[in-house]
Structure formats: structure tokens, C-alpha cells
Amino acid sequence: MNKLTQNIRELSSNLLKNNKVDMVIGFKKGTIPMAVSPMAAHNIEQTKEFIWDSNCGINLANFISDKKEKIGIIAKGCDSRNIVTHITENKISRDKLHIIGVPCTGMIDKIKLQSNFNDDITDYSENGEDIIVKSGLIEKNLKKSDYLKSNCKTCMHRNPVIYDELAAELVQEQKIEDQFADVKKIESLSIEDKWNYFDNLLKDCIRCYACKNACPLCYCPSCFVNESNPQWVGKGQDKTDIKTFHFLRAYHCAGRCTDCGACVQACPMNINVRDFTRKLIKDSYEIYGWEAGLDITKRPLLDTFSLKDDDSFIK
Amino acid sequence: MKVIKINKKDWENGINQSKKEYQLFGPVKEKDNYIFKKLQLDEYPDMEHKDTLVSPKSILFPQTEKILQTNLDESIDDHHIMKQVKKDYSKRAVISIKPYDAKAIQILNLNFDTDEYKDPYWCEAYKATTFIGLAVNNPSVFDFSSSTNTGPFAEQGLDVLLIDCSKEYLAKVLTDKGQAFLDVAGFNQETDNKKAIEIINNMKKKAENAISSQISTQNLKDKNTLDLYEAPFWDDIAFSCINCGTCSFVCPTCWCFDIQDETKGNLSYRIRNWDTCMSPLFTLHASGHNPRGEKTMRVRQRFMHKLKYFLDKYDNGIMCVGCGRCVKLCPVNIDIRKVCNLMNSHEPDTDN
Ligand code: SF4
Ligand code: SF4
Ligand code: SF4
Ligand code: SF4
């Protein structure tokens, strides 16, 4: 068992023992290699199921919306930023939460990892920054840093931004040369190429909505895609309807998205829906100097205005 | 039963021949994923393919299908009268479908083609299709099909079963439809049947032994439905579920759909789209009431339907063929194998 797992179990069981919370939300080991499952521990016994490794990429802030109980939650950098967003958007109150922060060194892109093997991965383990992966045919020792999820590669907030206690020492934040290289690449395309790029990106979308449902921001009781009165968007596989869903969803995340990557991780069709939200993150940052989910005393970007705001786009 | 030998050298030629009479569907790699699609003239089924992310059920039951149409132009005589959309139901063949996916088509058939109701779109497409299966020599780690009434070499629902023996395919001819396809493709090299069957049986045993994952279903039938419905484990199972449609949409046996009307100009279509019991909208009544308003109810529905209601209604096994797609693709690792075993061993608490 790694040290982090041990600490998480200990801190959670203390919280429950001292009746500080009604449940602790964390991850348990999955039934297949590299899978983990969010779980709530209601008693000390259950905290023994908690684990932590580089597969815990799903965002746990998604599991606290509107909860009335007192909750302990294990939060890596991005989860903590979505917790901040939840607090400022009144989805949960700060005093209902006890946050166990987990400084993070990045999560694994399991599709990328699997693409290294000809047969299915049957076993995964890690030792610090090394990962040991076995398939039926071969065993490989790999560097975790080569297999990070793409959002983790450009993450500037590996340390939780809000917490009550920490499960490990804070880590060094990354120095990223060009945080938005991916966005700039798409921006530089001609209008026609851009269209084709997004056409191709969404070609396989089956509208399962795993992307939006894995997203802590998508908490509306009824998403616009589900509304029938009025009906904003068709529900079938029409290309325009699929694009409408993705464009609108992205805009609903403007100034709120923390680039946690849970959407991409959840997508069964391996679609990088972050191509949409990243552009909005870049604009929020470059135009307004805004990064989502850093400070519970600040109102969300699109909730406020300042006379100094750039208005050059109004013509 | 006849076995035909197909030299791999002749394979592409046979595929080209068959395209003259059949539309072919098969697995191809696009981006990094395998999908089933209609093969163009220069495309061939990928015979080495791993599981397609989405099952081939969409060939007979598309995710979005126009079923009725009308014209709203009142100057036309039959304006506003819904009529069946004319479709091409000429001969088609699905190549390289895995045995469990073929079995799944049989399960869908139980729903779409009954004595009482016949879904014309499904029935026509089904009638027009020849299923050329490919036995699975190396089952994936997610495959548990040997405990779901099918298996890597199962024949149910297939017209031909191909077995990949490195230099050649052995083709077990299972139906007249299958024979007709092989005739058109020009595959007719007879072989020593007894020997071929022996080879196939050995490979079958090997493949079955390679499946490491099993589920237990033997008690499900005798369990009391309400005991399972009220079992204490549903909240725990459902906690992590994000109520996406992944598990149903990738599943070869999920058959639920939604009906929508869409109009462009004067042309109006009635369309059916796949739907999923995991979505709150699935059961939302016009009154605003939702009988499955809570997440736990929806998660329970999915597993109860697959593993209990279906079994009780048709007495024909469970509504899961063990393809493992949902196990692999559920973003929060809700694993039907685990749920099935919990249900199979559930004893109600007799104290209360
Ligand atoms: S998760 Fe993927 S397939 Fe599902 S709706 Fe989102 S982008 Fe489409
Ligand atoms: S079980 Fe998994 S795949 Fe199915 S709806 Fe829930 S989260 Fe999505
Ligand atoms: S329930 Fe899961 S394993 Fe069973 S047939 Fe459907 S997708 Fe495959
Ligand atoms: S499991 Fe749900 S979506 Fe699938 S067939 Fe049953 S009710 Fe329909």
C-alpha cells in the first residue's frame, strides 16, 4: 500500500471516528486494471477500501452537489478548484465540507498506455513516478510522466487550492513553457480546416453524455439537451445537433472549467472534448486574467464586470 | 455440417466478389478505435480487430432511424399523413461479427419480432442480413461470454462461422443463407470435414479455457423478484454512477428507444433514437412525475432488466452476452459481473 493511500484511510477514519463528517468521499479499487470507482465511506470499516493512485482522474466534486450531509472529500488540485466553484455557485456550503487535500503529480491516460501493448493490460502498479504494467505477453517498466493525461501535462495547480488538511507534502508546481500550444494550433487553422477538424473530432460521438455527466459543472437539474418544452436541440445523430450540444455545453463552462479532464476520461469514444473548453480557458485567462476555482471570495467570471474589462470585441 | 476451406490469399477476392451482390458491413479501424461500418469498394473487414467500442447492433437497429414521414404542404393530397419511410433492404452481410454479438442479435429479435408485434424496420433488416461470424481465438480480458450462454466459438445467430487457422480460414456452414453467401464469394474448396471439425473443436476448447472471467447466474431464476428489488446493495452500487448512456449505448443487447418528430421545411419525419434507462428523462411523465426519479432506481432497473425481468419473461437466459464492453467503458467502473454475482447470491434478510 502506498503512503498516500495509508494517510487517506487514516485521516478519513479519524474524521468519521470523531463525528466530524457523515461520510467521506474518495476512491476504491476497481474490478479491472487501472479502474477506480468513487465511493462514500460511512463508517471506519469502509475507509479501508480507499485507495489512491494515478488512475483517480475522475473529479470527485461531481459527487457533492446539493448534498445536505457533512462531507469529507479527498481532493486533488483540480477537484479542489471545482469545490471552490461549487461553493461560489452555491452548490454546497464551505462549512459542510472537510477537505482532505492530495497534492498531485498527474493522472494516467490509460488509452495512451494501452496503445503500447498488443494485448490487454492485465496488471498495473506504481512506485513513485515509475509504473509497472503487465499484459498477457509482456511486462514494461515505464515513466509515469510519459503517460500523463494531456490536461495534467499543462496543469498549473497540482496542489489543492483549498483544504482542511493534507494527505501529503505539497508538490512543486510545473513550469509550462506554452500553456496553450494546443489551442493555438487550432486557432491557426483556416476556417474551413477548423470546421473539418471539429467535424472529425465529433464524428464518433454517440451522445451518451458521459462527458457532461462526469463534469462537476454540469449540475443543472435538467440539461438543455434534455429539455423538450421548448426543445433546443434535436436528440438524434444529426451532425448539427451533435455540434450544437458540444458548442453549447462548452459555453456553459466558460470561466468555470478547471480543465480537470474528467470529461475526456469518461468518454467511451475517446473524443477530446477539451478542444472546446480549452479555448474558453485561454480566452478567460488572456482577456480577463481569470483562472476558474482559485478563490471562494471571488465571484465567477461571467457573474461580474469591471469597467476595465476589454470591450474591443464590441464593434 | 459442411466445412469450407478459404485460403487467406483468396480472401480479398472473395470479398470483392460478394460485394457484387451484397452490401458488406465489417469492423474497420478509424482513428484509434474499431467500429462496424458499411464497407466501401476498397475497404475490407479487419479480421484482426479487437472489440468494436460500440456493438454491431446498429447495423440492424441504427442509433437514429427515420421510420415515418409526411409532407406538411396542404396543397398535396396526402399531406400530414404519416407513411413508412421507404428503405433499401437489399441483401447485406455482416462480416467478422463476434459470436457473442451474433447471440445479442438473437436477443434483440425476441423484442422486435414477436407473435404479437413485428417491428417492420428490424424484421426487414434482419431478413436481409447474413451473419458471417469470426470465432475468437484470443478472448479479451473483459470477455465473460462462456458463462452467458454463448462463447468464443458459439454458433447461435450465425450463418457461417469462420475460424482463423493462420494461413487459412475454416468456414463452418451453418445455414442455407450462409451457403449462398459463400457461393457468391466463390469460396467452395471442400475439405476433410471430420479433420476440420476436430481442429475447430480443439481451438474452441483452447479459447474457452483462455476466458478467465465468469459470472454465476444459476440462482437468478428462482430468486424472488421483490427480494432482489429491495436488496440493500443498490445504493452502494449506484453511488458512483453518473447516469450516462455509455453502458446501454455500447451494449449489444440494449434495445430501448425514444420517438421524436423533426421537421425541416415541409418535410416531417418521425425518428427513433436509442434511449437508455439510465437517463432520468427515460421515464419522465408528461405530468412531471418520474417513477424512476432517483439514480438508484435507474441503476437497479438496468441490472434487474438484464438479469431478472428478462430471464423471467422469456426463460431464455439473461440479457447479457458477456461482451465486457460496459465493464471496460463505464467511467466509474460499475461492473455487471460483480452486480450479477451479488444478485445471484442474495439472500433476503429474514429478520424483518
Ligand atoms: S462522452 Fe464522448 S461519446 Fe459521449 S456524448 Fe460526450 S463526447 Fe460524445
Ligand atoms: S453504470 Fe457507468 S456507464 Fe452506466 S450510466 Fe452509470 S456511470 Fe454511466
Ligand atoms: S451488459 Fe455489458 S457485458 Fe453484457 S452484453 Fe451488455 S455491454 Fe456486454
Ligand atoms: S437495460 Fe435499460 S436501456 Fe437496456 S434494454 Fe433494459 S431497460 Fe432498456
XYZ file of C-alpha atoms and ligand atoms in Angstrom:
699
model
C 0.000 0.000 0.000
C 1.383 3.422 -0.856
C 1.859 6.087 1.779
C -0.815 8.325 0.319
C -3.439 5.592 0.499
C -2.444 4.899 4.074
C -2.740 8.571 5.035
C -6.089 8.962 3.294
C -7.502 5.973 5.153
C -6.190 7.253 8.441
C -7.420 10.819 8.025
C -10.836 9.626 6.837
C -11.298 7.181 9.624
C -10.380 9.908 12.148
C -12.998 12.188 10.658
C -15.673 9.534 10.980
C -14.494 8.442 14.420
C -14.731 11.990 15.740
C -18.108 12.502 14.084
C -16.769 15.423 12.136
C -18.466 14.212 8.973
C -21.278 11.853 7.960
C -19.347 10.352 5.074
C -16.045 10.621 3.293
C -15.971 10.556 -0.482
C -12.925 9.011 -2.115
C -11.919 6.241 -4.498
C -11.909 2.486 -4.177
C -10.045 -0.023 -6.297
C -11.805 -1.117 -9.463
C -12.527 -4.581 -10.818
C -10.247 -4.214 -13.847
C -6.687 -2.889 -14.141
C -6.432 0.908 -13.946
C -10.070 1.347 -12.971
C -11.181 3.052 -9.784
C -14.637 3.839 -8.551
C -15.825 6.807 -6.496
C -17.261 5.663 -3.165
C -18.648 7.079 0.047
C -17.403 5.648 3.327
C -19.998 5.973 6.077
C -18.041 4.098 8.734
C -14.470 3.390 9.728
C -14.551 -0.106 8.270
C -15.354 1.251 4.834
C -12.416 3.659 4.857
C -10.181 0.588 4.497
C -11.384 0.391 0.903
C -9.981 3.792 -0.019
C -7.035 3.855 -2.373
C -5.088 6.499 -4.187
C -3.030 6.190 -7.337
C -2.600 7.831 -10.711
C -5.882 6.451 -12.016
C -8.003 8.665 -9.769
C -8.665 11.123 -12.581
C -12.439 11.335 -12.240
C -13.466 14.550 -10.472
C -14.975 13.902 -7.047
C -16.520 17.362 -6.792
C -19.184 15.861 -9.054
C -20.423 13.781 -6.134
C -21.093 16.536 -3.609
C -23.596 18.730 -5.457
C -26.532 19.687 -3.241
C -25.545 17.248 -0.514
C -27.058 18.153 2.834
C -24.861 15.918 4.971
C -21.493 16.905 6.326
C -18.952 15.570 3.888
C -15.300 14.714 3.927
C -13.838 14.720 0.474
C -10.494 13.685 -0.939
C -9.417 16.391 -3.355
C -6.509 16.659 -5.748
C -5.705 20.036 -7.312
C -8.460 20.106 -9.911
C -11.116 18.621 -7.614
C -10.320 21.369 -5.115
C -10.834 24.009 -7.800
C -14.219 22.546 -8.658
C -15.066 22.532 -4.971
C -14.289 26.254 -4.939
C -16.550 26.693 -7.973
C -19.279 24.696 -6.246
C -19.014 26.911 -3.169
C -19.146 30.165 -5.141
C -22.073 28.836 -7.187
C -23.943 27.782 -4.034
C -23.914 24.082 -4.811
C -22.503 23.317 -1.396
C -21.517 25.406 1.567
C -17.959 25.549 2.822
C -18.923 24.610 6.369
C -20.471 21.349 5.164
C -17.109 20.233 3.847
C -13.965 18.836 5.302
C -11.411 18.745 2.522
C -8.531 16.305 2.612
C -6.144 17.719 0.037
C -3.993 15.500 -2.124
C -1.056 17.192 -3.853
C -0.986 15.565 -7.252
C 1.724 14.608 -9.709
C -0.625 13.892 -12.571
C -3.008 11.197 -13.662
C -2.537 8.464 -16.244
C -4.001 8.420 -19.723
C -4.935 4.774 -19.896
C -5.760 4.803 -23.587
C -2.260 6.019 -24.332
C -0.820 3.422 -22.015
C -2.863 0.614 -23.579
C -1.753 1.671 -27.056
C 1.726 0.493 -26.072
C 0.565 -3.084 -25.812
C -0.738 -5.519 -28.393
C -2.929 -7.358 -25.938
C -4.987 -6.218 -22.948
C -3.244 -4.805 -19.911
C -3.776 -7.264 -17.086
C -1.970 -5.602 -14.231
C -0.898 -2.106 -13.261
C 1.071 -0.916 -10.291
C 3.123 2.113 -9.469
C 6.074 3.002 -7.401
C 6.535 6.720 -7.084
C 6.983 8.052 -10.565
C 7.515 4.612 -12.113
C 4.709 2.462 -13.368
C 4.849 -1.261 -13.926
C 2.395 -2.550 -16.477
C 1.772 -6.153 -17.472
C -0.162 -7.611 -20.322
C -0.588 -11.269 -21.171
C 2.556 -11.134 -23.293
C 4.909 -8.641 -21.730
C 5.816 -6.577 -18.683
C 7.032 -2.999 -19.030
C 8.532 -0.512 -16.623
C 7.513 2.934 -17.721
C 7.821 6.511 -16.566
C 4.551 7.943 -15.407
C 5.458 11.347 -16.814
C 5.347 9.915 -20.357
C 1.746 8.791 -19.950
C 0.059 11.713 -18.271
C -3.409 12.776 -19.306
C -2.980 15.783 -21.556
C -4.666 18.149 -19.079
C -2.216 17.033 -16.385
C 0.692 17.944 -18.632
C -0.355 21.595 -18.618
C -1.749 21.710 -15.084
C -0.624 24.739 -13.044
C -2.417 23.815 -9.826
C -1.344 20.371 -8.779
C -1.650 21.379 -5.153
C -5.142 21.731 -3.774
C -6.155 25.388 -3.583
C -8.401 24.848 -0.578
C -8.150 22.198 2.135
C -8.566 21.492 5.812
C -5.699 19.079 5.985
C -3.252 17.466 3.618
C -2.608 13.795 2.930
C 0.945 14.504 1.771
C 3.536 17.250 1.428
C 2.825 19.934 -1.140
C 4.492 19.334 -4.503
C 6.374 21.620 -6.826
C 4.102 23.275 -9.387
C 5.030 22.743 -13.032
C 6.663 25.371 -15.173
C 4.933 25.242 -18.513
C 6.519 26.986 -21.428
C 3.452 27.421 -23.547
C 0.309 26.507 -21.701
C -1.964 26.903 -24.701
C 0.048 25.399 -27.543
C -2.801 23.018 -28.379
C -5.363 25.813 -28.611
C -3.081 27.977 -30.705
C -2.656 25.150 -33.156
C -6.408 25.000 -33.749
C -6.712 28.790 -33.781
C -4.174 28.979 -36.569
C -6.236 26.772 -38.891
C -8.239 28.291 -41.705
C -11.976 28.481 -41.138
C -12.530 25.521 -43.401
C -9.848 23.414 -41.729
C -11.223 24.315 -38.337
C -14.641 23.128 -39.395
C -13.206 19.869 -40.686
C -11.194 19.464 -37.517
C -14.283 19.683 -35.318
C -16.299 17.602 -37.747
C -13.733 14.857 -37.455
C -13.394 15.314 -33.699
C -17.097 14.661 -33.141
C -17.565 12.037 -35.802
C -17.886 9.150 -33.385
C -19.898 10.882 -30.688
C -22.766 8.648 -29.549
C -24.345 11.300 -27.339
C -24.082 9.135 -24.281
C -23.411 12.344 -22.328
C -20.715 10.738 -20.207
C -18.667 13.901 -20.804
C -21.265 16.210 -19.352
C -22.331 13.832 -16.628
C -18.762 13.351 -15.422
C -18.399 17.126 -15.224
C -18.957 18.785 -11.852
C -20.076 21.964 -13.644
C -22.920 20.187 -15.440
C -25.209 20.063 -12.447
C -28.358 21.589 -13.957
C -31.373 19.554 -12.865
C -32.356 19.318 -16.494
C -29.707 19.943 -19.129
C -30.756 21.950 -22.183
C -30.139 18.847 -24.309
C -32.889 17.063 -22.412
C -35.449 19.862 -22.476
C -38.479 19.149 -24.604
C -40.507 22.277 -23.978
C -39.038 24.174 -25.694
C -36.744 21.753 -27.435
C -33.421 23.468 -28.035
C -31.706 20.741 -29.936
C -32.628 17.550 -31.796
C -31.846 14.338 -29.985
C -30.608 12.150 -32.796
C -27.339 11.613 -34.599
C -27.739 14.608 -36.888
C -24.308 16.233 -37.148
C -25.629 19.714 -36.478
C -27.404 18.562 -33.334
C -24.277 16.849 -32.063
C -22.253 20.005 -32.636
C -24.915 22.168 -31.055
C -24.739 20.045 -27.934
C -20.975 20.327 -27.720
C -20.719 24.035 -28.535
C -23.419 24.990 -26.069
C -22.093 22.779 -23.331
C -18.646 24.296 -23.746
C -20.051 27.816 -23.467
C -21.889 26.853 -20.309
C -18.476 26.008 -18.888
C -16.849 29.302 -19.869
C -14.915 30.799 -16.983
C -15.827 27.763 -14.881
C -13.948 24.854 -16.411
C -10.865 23.864 -14.401
C -9.510 21.538 -17.113
C -9.745 18.515 -14.828
C -10.157 16.271 -17.871
C -12.913 14.133 -16.330
C -14.995 14.622 -19.497
C -12.313 13.172 -21.719
C -11.544 10.376 -19.314
C -15.230 9.406 -19.203
C -15.824 9.453 -22.952
C -16.154 5.894 -24.260
C -15.294 7.037 -27.782
C -12.005 8.742 -26.855
C -13.099 12.173 -28.007
C -11.027 15.082 -26.752
C -13.921 17.403 -25.877
C -11.380 19.618 -24.099
C -10.614 21.082 -27.510
C -13.694 23.239 -26.914
C -13.294 24.147 -23.264
C -9.562 24.856 -23.602
C -10.245 27.728 -25.965
C -12.549 29.290 -23.381
C -9.969 28.787 -20.653
C -7.413 30.547 -22.811
C -9.758 33.451 -23.566
C -10.770 33.817 -19.917
C -7.125 33.939 -18.967
C -5.832 36.167 -21.725
C -8.699 38.627 -21.822
C -9.621 38.788 -18.139
C -6.663 37.256 -16.325
C -9.108 34.741 -14.877
C -8.483 31.177 -13.769
C -11.507 29.262 -12.513
C -11.848 27.942 -9.000
C -8.975 29.561 -7.167
C -10.664 31.735 -4.581
C -14.000 31.351 -2.781
C -14.250 35.082 -2.175
C -14.275 35.908 -5.896
C -17.479 35.839 -7.934
C -17.371 33.752 -11.124
C -16.012 35.485 -14.207
C -19.279 35.804 -16.096
C -21.062 36.932 -12.955
C -19.259 40.243 -12.685
C -17.927 43.042 -14.797
C -15.350 45.703 -14.387
C -15.018 48.962 -16.260
C -11.509 47.847 -17.124
C -12.794 44.744 -18.968
C -11.732 44.501 -22.541
C -14.587 45.556 -24.784
C -12.735 45.799 -28.052
C -14.859 42.974 -29.463
C -17.937 45.236 -29.386
C -17.955 46.941 -32.728
C -22.329 -29.906 -41.324
C -20.058 -28.755 -44.102
C -16.711 -27.052 -43.617
C -15.158 -24.998 -46.394
C -11.524 -24.027 -46.573
C -10.639 -20.475 -47.545
C -7.053 -19.741 -48.340
C -6.260 -16.287 -46.974
C -4.762 -15.434 -50.339
C -8.241 -15.749 -51.844
C -9.989 -13.818 -49.105
C -9.954 -10.325 -50.603
C -11.005 -11.626 -53.953
C -13.983 -13.394 -52.382
C -14.930 -10.213 -50.554
C -14.791 -8.320 -53.844
C -16.982 -10.954 -55.484
C -19.552 -10.840 -52.716
C -19.769 -7.042 -52.910
C -21.413 -7.504 -56.301
C -24.483 -8.977 -54.624
C -24.278 -7.910 -51.023
C -23.698 -4.695 -49.148
C -20.976 -5.606 -46.708
C -20.567 -4.388 -43.161
C -17.483 -5.078 -41.136
C -15.077 -3.824 -38.494
C -12.507 -1.233 -39.520
C -10.053 0.865 -37.578
C -10.796 4.569 -37.629
C -8.727 6.972 -35.585
C -7.647 4.574 -32.837
C -10.933 2.744 -32.451
C -12.597 -0.172 -34.141
C -16.078 0.418 -35.474
C -18.532 -1.559 -37.601
C -19.425 0.233 -40.784
C -20.595 -0.253 -44.315
C -17.566 -1.221 -46.373
C -16.764 0.821 -49.454
C -15.470 -0.860 -52.567
C -11.852 -0.500 -51.490
C -12.435 -1.434 -47.860
C -12.053 -4.830 -46.232
C -13.146 -6.076 -42.845
C -10.312 -6.003 -40.328
C -10.017 -9.656 -39.416
C -7.575 -8.977 -36.602
C -9.875 -6.486 -34.944
C -10.314 -6.158 -31.224
C -13.729 -5.366 -29.841
C -15.513 -2.509 -31.534
C -16.355 0.137 -28.933
C -19.994 0.164 -29.978
C -21.611 -3.143 -30.890
C -22.745 -4.047 -34.410
C -26.414 -3.907 -33.380
C -26.526 -0.505 -35.101
C -26.417 -2.245 -38.490
C -29.951 -3.522 -37.890
C -31.070 -1.003 -35.291
C -29.396 2.332 -36.082
C -28.922 4.848 -33.295
C -31.082 7.272 -35.277
C -33.580 5.926 -37.787
C -36.262 7.684 -39.786
C -39.339 5.498 -39.575
C -42.263 7.581 -40.832
C -42.510 10.659 -42.978
C -45.093 13.110 -44.169
C -45.402 16.310 -46.101
C -46.966 19.342 -44.432
C -47.744 21.116 -47.716
C -51.526 21.315 -47.698
C -51.753 21.519 -51.454
C -50.662 17.868 -51.603
C -53.413 15.261 -51.305
C -51.987 13.153 -48.530
C -50.400 15.953 -46.557
C -49.963 15.269 -42.817
C -50.420 11.531 -43.356
C -47.511 9.600 -41.856
C -46.156 6.911 -44.149
C -43.451 4.336 -43.692
C -40.103 5.576 -44.970
C -39.004 3.545 -47.987
C -35.667 1.901 -47.407
C -33.236 -0.267 -49.176
C -33.489 -3.749 -47.750
C -31.383 -5.458 -50.356
C -29.070 -8.285 -49.350
C -26.334 -7.449 -46.893
C -23.793 -9.404 -44.914
C -22.025 -8.606 -41.680
C -18.509 -9.971 -41.824
C -16.391 -10.789 -38.823
C -19.100 -10.333 -36.218
C -18.108 -11.993 -32.960
C -20.227 -14.900 -31.739
C -21.462 -13.050 -28.660
C -22.585 -10.106 -30.765
C -24.476 -12.505 -33.043
C -26.123 -14.033 -29.996
C -27.075 -10.495 -28.934
C -28.904 -10.020 -32.238
C -30.985 -13.076 -31.321
C -31.836 -11.433 -28.010
C -32.918 -8.242 -29.781
C -35.005 -10.396 -32.081
C -37.030 -11.589 -29.101
C -38.087 -7.999 -28.575
C -38.560 -6.754 -32.117
C -40.092 -9.838 -33.690
C -42.810 -11.394 -31.550
C -46.013 -13.234 -32.451
C -47.980 -10.199 -31.417
C -45.804 -7.337 -32.665
C -43.388 -7.142 -35.525
C -41.178 -4.140 -35.859
C -41.107 -3.786 -39.658
C -37.759 -1.964 -39.758
C -35.986 -4.552 -37.693
C -37.675 -7.538 -39.341
C -36.872 -6.373 -42.869
C -33.251 -5.613 -41.997
C -32.893 -8.912 -40.178
C -34.321 -10.880 -43.082
C -31.913 -9.198 -45.478
C -28.804 -9.892 -43.412
C -26.365 -12.780 -43.500
C -24.146 -13.106 -40.458
C -20.607 -14.283 -41.113
C -19.044 -14.723 -37.694
C -15.411 -14.909 -36.733
C -14.524 -17.199 -33.845
C -12.493 -15.553 -31.112
C -9.173 -17.338 -30.732
C -7.795 -14.959 -28.121
C -10.579 -13.682 -25.871
C -10.005 -10.299 -24.269
C -9.711 -9.978 -20.501
C -13.166 -8.379 -20.451
C -14.853 -11.286 -22.201
C -17.047 -13.454 -19.965
C -19.159 -14.899 -22.739
C -18.624 -18.516 -21.761
C -20.919 -18.008 -18.778
C -23.698 -16.225 -20.681
C -24.952 -18.988 -22.981
C -22.623 -18.072 -25.787
C -18.823 -18.221 -26.083
C -15.845 -17.596 -28.349
C -16.907 -20.263 -30.876
C -20.677 -20.168 -30.325
C -22.803 -20.549 -33.429
C -26.194 -19.214 -32.417
C -27.390 -16.481 -34.728
C -24.669 -17.065 -37.304
C -24.951 -18.266 -40.888
C -21.262 -19.041 -41.206
C -18.601 -19.324 -38.528
C -15.103 -18.525 -39.730
C -12.177 -19.889 -37.795
C -8.823 -18.268 -38.299
C -6.191 -21.025 -38.687
C -3.272 -18.709 -39.553
C -2.865 -19.482 -43.292
C -6.495 -20.184 -43.948
C -9.988 -19.771 -42.640
C -12.144 -22.766 -41.984
C -15.745 -21.817 -42.648
C -18.415 -23.797 -40.879
C -21.546 -23.506 -42.993
C -24.463 -23.217 -40.590
C -27.439 -22.209 -42.753
C -28.563 -22.019 -46.372
C -28.135 -18.259 -46.188
C -24.531 -18.839 -45.227
C -24.022 -21.293 -48.083
C -25.498 -18.787 -50.520
C -23.023 -16.131 -49.392
C -20.057 -18.470 -49.759
C -21.259 -19.438 -53.240
C -21.397 -15.807 -54.337
C -17.960 -15.162 -52.872
C -16.664 -18.202 -54.699
C -15.485 -19.958 -51.551
C -16.097 -23.596 -52.340
C -12.971 -25.572 -51.529
C -14.205 -28.680 -49.729
C -12.059 -30.196 -47.019
C -11.941 -33.320 -44.909
C -14.875 -32.466 -42.650
C -14.011 -34.802 -39.839
C -10.498 -33.498 -39.548
C -11.628 -29.893 -39.802
C -14.218 -30.314 -37.060
C -11.578 -31.856 -34.862
C -9.256 -28.904 -35.408
C -12.094 -26.493 -34.714
C -13.095 -28.297 -31.534
C -9.551 -28.177 -30.233
C -9.268 -24.480 -30.931
C -12.632 -23.955 -29.316
C -11.540 -25.671 -26.140
C -8.382 -23.613 -26.040
C -10.284 -20.355 -26.484
C -12.839 -21.269 -23.844
C -10.079 -22.093 -21.403
C -8.468 -18.721 -22.080
C -11.520 -16.912 -20.731
C -10.609 -16.001 -17.197
C -13.744 -14.244 -16.105
C -17.029 -15.933 -15.226
C -20.336 -14.960 -13.703
C -22.770 -17.114 -11.736
C -26.354 -16.955 -12.867
C -27.780 -20.292 -11.784
C -29.854 -18.941 -8.857
C -31.285 -15.868 -10.535
C -34.332 -17.613 -11.899
C -35.550 -18.855 -8.536
C -34.911 -15.629 -6.676
C -37.945 -13.668 -5.688
C -38.123 -10.558 -7.851
C -39.132 -8.286 -4.984
C -36.343 -9.603 -2.773
C -33.853 -8.579 -5.408
C -35.632 -5.300 -5.998
C -35.438 -4.473 -2.318
C -31.927 -5.786 -1.795
C -29.762 -3.487 0.322
C -26.878 -3.216 -2.140
C -28.405 -0.924 -4.775
C -27.495 2.380 -3.107
C -23.876 1.333 -2.835
C -23.708 0.156 -6.425
C -25.381 3.314 -7.665
C -23.302 5.801 -5.670
C -20.657 6.312 -8.316
C -22.978 6.126 -11.339
C -23.106 9.354 -13.312
C -26.191 8.237 -15.259
C -24.613 8.491 -18.654
C -25.739 6.324 -21.522
C -22.405 4.626 -22.023
C -23.323 1.203 -20.705
C -26.574 0.986 -22.697
C -25.292 2.559 -25.871
C -22.286 0.269 -26.161
C -24.334 -2.787 -25.174
C -25.258 -5.200 -27.964
C -28.486 -6.225 -26.229
C -30.000 -2.928 -25.036
C -32.990 -2.231 -27.202
C -34.744 0.817 -25.787
C -35.600 3.758 -27.977
C -37.267 7.136 -27.953
C -39.502 8.636 -30.640
C -39.007 12.175 -31.891
C -40.622 14.223 -34.632
C -38.384 16.508 -36.641
C -39.439 18.888 -39.368
C -37.444 20.757 -41.947
C -39.450 22.920 -44.319
C -42.499 20.902 -45.246
C -40.883 17.550 -44.714
C -41.552 15.974 -41.381
C -40.036 12.786 -40.042
C -40.783 10.524 -37.170
C -37.459 9.293 -35.916
C -36.416 6.746 -33.389
C -33.268 7.214 -31.360
C -31.604 4.860 -28.937
C -32.570 5.681 -25.390
C -31.344 4.438 -22.061
C -32.985 3.634 -18.757
C -30.041 5.378 -17.069
C -31.351 8.746 -18.193
C -33.882 10.467 -15.892
C -35.763 11.581 -18.992
C -36.439 7.983 -19.970
C -39.339 7.658 -17.540
C -40.340 11.284 -17.042
C -44.125 11.527 -17.413
C -45.880 14.453 -19.050
C -47.375 15.206 -15.634
C -43.885 15.893 -14.311
C -43.902 12.758 -12.193
C -40.910 10.487 -12.594
C -41.366 6.932 -11.322
C -37.600 6.435 -11.533
C -36.648 9.824 -10.209
C -33.690 8.634 -8.132
C -30.390 7.439 -9.506
C -30.534 4.201 -7.544
C -33.849 3.295 -9.176
C -32.350 3.722 -12.605
C -29.247 1.697 -11.882
C -31.407 -1.027 -10.391
C -33.611 -1.026 -13.485
C -30.695 -1.663 -15.787
C -29.465 -4.659 -13.854
C -32.894 -6.010 -12.966
C -33.942 -5.861 -16.584
C -30.837 -7.612 -17.843
C -30.509 -10.199 -15.136
C -34.000 -10.834 -13.798
C -37.023 -9.406 -15.651
C -35.753 -10.627 -18.997
C -34.988 -14.050 -17.604
C -38.448 -14.308 -16.058
C -40.242 -13.105 -19.148
C -38.539 -15.185 -21.834
C -36.989 -18.042 -19.882
C -34.099 -17.773 -22.287
C -31.074 -16.871 -20.189
C -30.001 -13.409 -19.163
C -29.974 -10.309 -21.337
C -26.208 -10.015 -21.352
C -23.865 -11.868 -23.675
C -20.712 -11.162 -21.706
C -19.008 -8.952 -24.268
C -17.497 -6.852 -21.476
C -17.971 -3.518 -23.253
C -19.810 -1.885 -20.363
C -17.257 -3.296 -17.920
C -14.448 -1.733 -19.872
C -16.099 1.579 -20.715
C -18.123 2.577 -17.662
C -16.255 5.668 -16.479
C -16.748 4.763 -12.834
C -16.257 1.017 -13.089
C -19.725 -0.265 -12.294
C -19.188 -3.885 -13.211
C -22.131 -6.052 -14.242
C -20.181 -9.178 -13.303
C -19.982 -8.039 -9.728
C -23.627 -6.978 -9.638
C -24.718 -10.254 -11.196
C -22.848 -12.280 -8.611
C -24.326 -10.158 -5.817
C -27.820 -10.757 -7.166
C -27.187 -14.434 -7.737
C -26.086 -14.960 -4.136
C -28.502 -12.549 -2.479
C -30.428 -13.944 0.478
C -33.070 -11.626 1.890
C -32.685 -10.636 5.497
C -35.300 -12.885 7.167
C -35.242 -10.952 10.459
C -37.540 -8.242 9.261
S -18.786 11.255 -23.675
Fe -17.946 11.203 -25.739
S -19.421 9.999 -26.953
Fe -20.441 10.570 -25.050
S -21.511 12.488 -25.550
Fe -19.514 13.084 -24.713
S -18.165 13.314 -26.486
Fe -19.996 12.151 -27.162
S -23.193 2.399 -14.875
Fe -21.424 3.525 -15.655
S -21.732 3.637 -17.860
Fe -23.705 3.107 -16.945
S -24.746 5.059 -16.594
Fe -23.650 4.590 -14.703
S -21.690 5.637 -14.929
Fe -22.582 5.542 -16.993
S -24.458 -5.777 -20.264
Fe -22.313 -5.226 -20.680
S -21.220 -7.172 -20.867
Fe -23.406 -7.609 -21.008
S -23.826 -7.606 -23.206
Fe -24.250 -5.524 -22.458
S -22.325 -4.387 -22.740
Fe -21.848 -6.584 -22.943
S -31.163 -2.270 -19.586
Fe -32.296 -0.357 -19.747
S -31.772 0.540 -21.731
Fe -31.124 -1.605 -21.730
S -32.845 -2.679 -22.640
Fe -33.135 -2.758 -20.433
S -34.425 -1.024 -19.915
Fe -33.598 -0.697 -21.984
